[in-house]
DNA sequence: GTGAAAGCGCTAACAG
DNA sequence: CTGTTAGCGCTTTCAC
């Protein structure tokens, strides 16, 4: 069995120079039809695949894009990543995936890894390490849902409006003792803060009291369960809850059912997954597909130096999906 | 702003040769403590990151692993990919992700892409294109849940037993008019076939009739809904259903509730996601974490030529999780 | 302990 | 239209 064929092997078999093969491969320069056929035949025969690593080394582009997210397993990130990868692959970019699990050390080493692998850019949805570290990378970066610095583009959905819509929906359903559970996944996460602010503002505007609880370990469902459980048991007057993500909302929902309480809930994210599993859940839907598209567009523009504007902050509208 | 520093820049700054820097980087050969310090300082100062692309070009290993799956967005694959990436990253492998969406053309071009990028191996959970194409790759490959050929290692969970367990559970719940809905995602998929066989065997053994329905477009929930809907309406005597994945089971569950039918259902996969969203769903749990671990272990063994056995087919046990 | 030189597989001048 | 040559950033013989 022969080793991996190289361009030179193709050249020999086709009886031409390496340059010619390269030209056929890249459709550059003028090639006679005959030569082209010969070369293509040789390529077929040898089952030759150009070594992208070598190509990358030469040029300055690898067509690698790094994706840094807390977890591919989470439905929101999973679907976002799915969309991003789809769009990128159409444009012939390849995706290197990184699951930080909200761990600073992992994030830092992933960042190093991506830089070492000469990614052309990255899309980042997880941020524990300092902003400056990303700054220093001097690389096209698009952040999701988190302002990292003045110079890094951000794509997010309208978290403030989302918070407002959730609260308003609960009020519309005749609820007034409404609490908010905020499953923060990062310190100073603006998305959590804005959702909360939206909710609190609406409550205030209606002259109602508000109460926000924060859950700090979003990856452990047991912790969530305990907190939600004691929450519910402590206060029998609660009649509405706004949960900052659907997974937490799902847990709350099943607890409420088990306790036979009359509490209306609103979740957040509106992934297809949750929509399928829990069609009865009312939730604020993030425009995942649009966020992916925009993030990719902006990133590729930065990569290709096509700044068509100075705008750095993109906020996409959210919608309310009423449970069935 | 300086360009990306290269090894040569470090060498200059440290007043040594490139060779020496390389040695420091790789901990190879003998280096004086002083030189090592100088070099390390220079590396720090320049914020130097060795170019992995160049390294890969030289050596024959890239430490890239390609993952080919139908969709990162699907909870089963999303969680499996999450686990696989985690384990691989600990071993300093990097993951290139591919979403085929069950499209032959995408799968083929992803395979080409991975080969061109000199991946050291791949883990494949999607298979529409011919086996021979993977064979030709002459690369360490581990397949998930699908026998691809005599020479490609397969990791799967015990689909036959899973099918049996599902049927037995329904019988145990006093059901007898039990149907099976099989959401096949690929032709001749052995996992679907085995689950079905397990169910049918149990029914036969109990002298009961069985009926299996197949849904062919697993990515469109609307299609599923229509089929399930007409299924339920056609036959009012059904009292048990075995659905071959949890997402389909979730749809069935909400339909059954809406119709107020007394039908017990059993799903398949048992992802954390679905467990959280639908704790009441009884399901057959695949050992995702163990499958990921085994697949990675086997792949790395193949990559490092450490065949410790000739076994090619690994079947991990599934468990039943009763809904709460 | 350290350095000079060759080469990994490919592409892009520059010739012809 | 096609080939020769140099070099992308790194590692590794082989010398000193």
PDB file of C-alpha atoms (C1' of nucleotides) in Angstrom, chain B residues 6-7 19 22 26 28 48 51 55, chain D residues 7-15:
ATOM      1  CA  UNK B   6       8.059  33.343  14.704  1.00  0.00           C
ATOM      2  CA  UNK B   7      10.562  31.035  16.181  1.00  0.00           C
ATOM      3  CA  UNK B  19      17.438  25.113  16.799  1.00  0.00           C
ATOM      4  CA  UNK B  22      12.989  24.546  19.178  1.00  0.00           C
ATOM      5  CA  UNK B  26      10.106  20.565  22.879  1.00  0.00           C
ATOM      6  CA  UNK B  28      14.618  17.875  23.756  1.00  0.00           C
ATOM      7  CA  UNK B  48       5.068  33.797  21.029  1.00  0.00           C
ATOM      8  CA  UNK B  51       2.809  27.622  14.771  1.00  0.00           C
ATOM      9  CA  UNK B  55       4.796  21.650  13.263  1.00  0.00           C
TER      10      UNK B  55
ATOM     11  C1'  DG D   7      10.431  29.751   0.829  1.00  0.00           C
ATOM     12  C1'  DC D   8       6.015  29.466   4.294  1.00  0.00           C
ATOM     13  C1'  DG D   9       7.681  28.046  10.109  1.00  0.00           C
ATOM     14  C1'  DC D  10       9.245  24.473  12.116  1.00  0.00           C
ATOM     15  C1'  DT D  11      12.216  20.143  13.467  1.00  0.00           C
ATOM     16  C1'  DT D  12      15.907  17.267  13.028  1.00  0.00           C
ATOM     17  C1'  DT D  13      20.100  15.025  11.517  1.00  0.00           C
ATOM     18  C1'  DC D  14      24.855  15.993  11.714  1.00  0.00           C
ATOM     19  C1'  DA D  15      28.580  18.608  12.869  1.00  0.00           C
TER      20       DA D  15
END
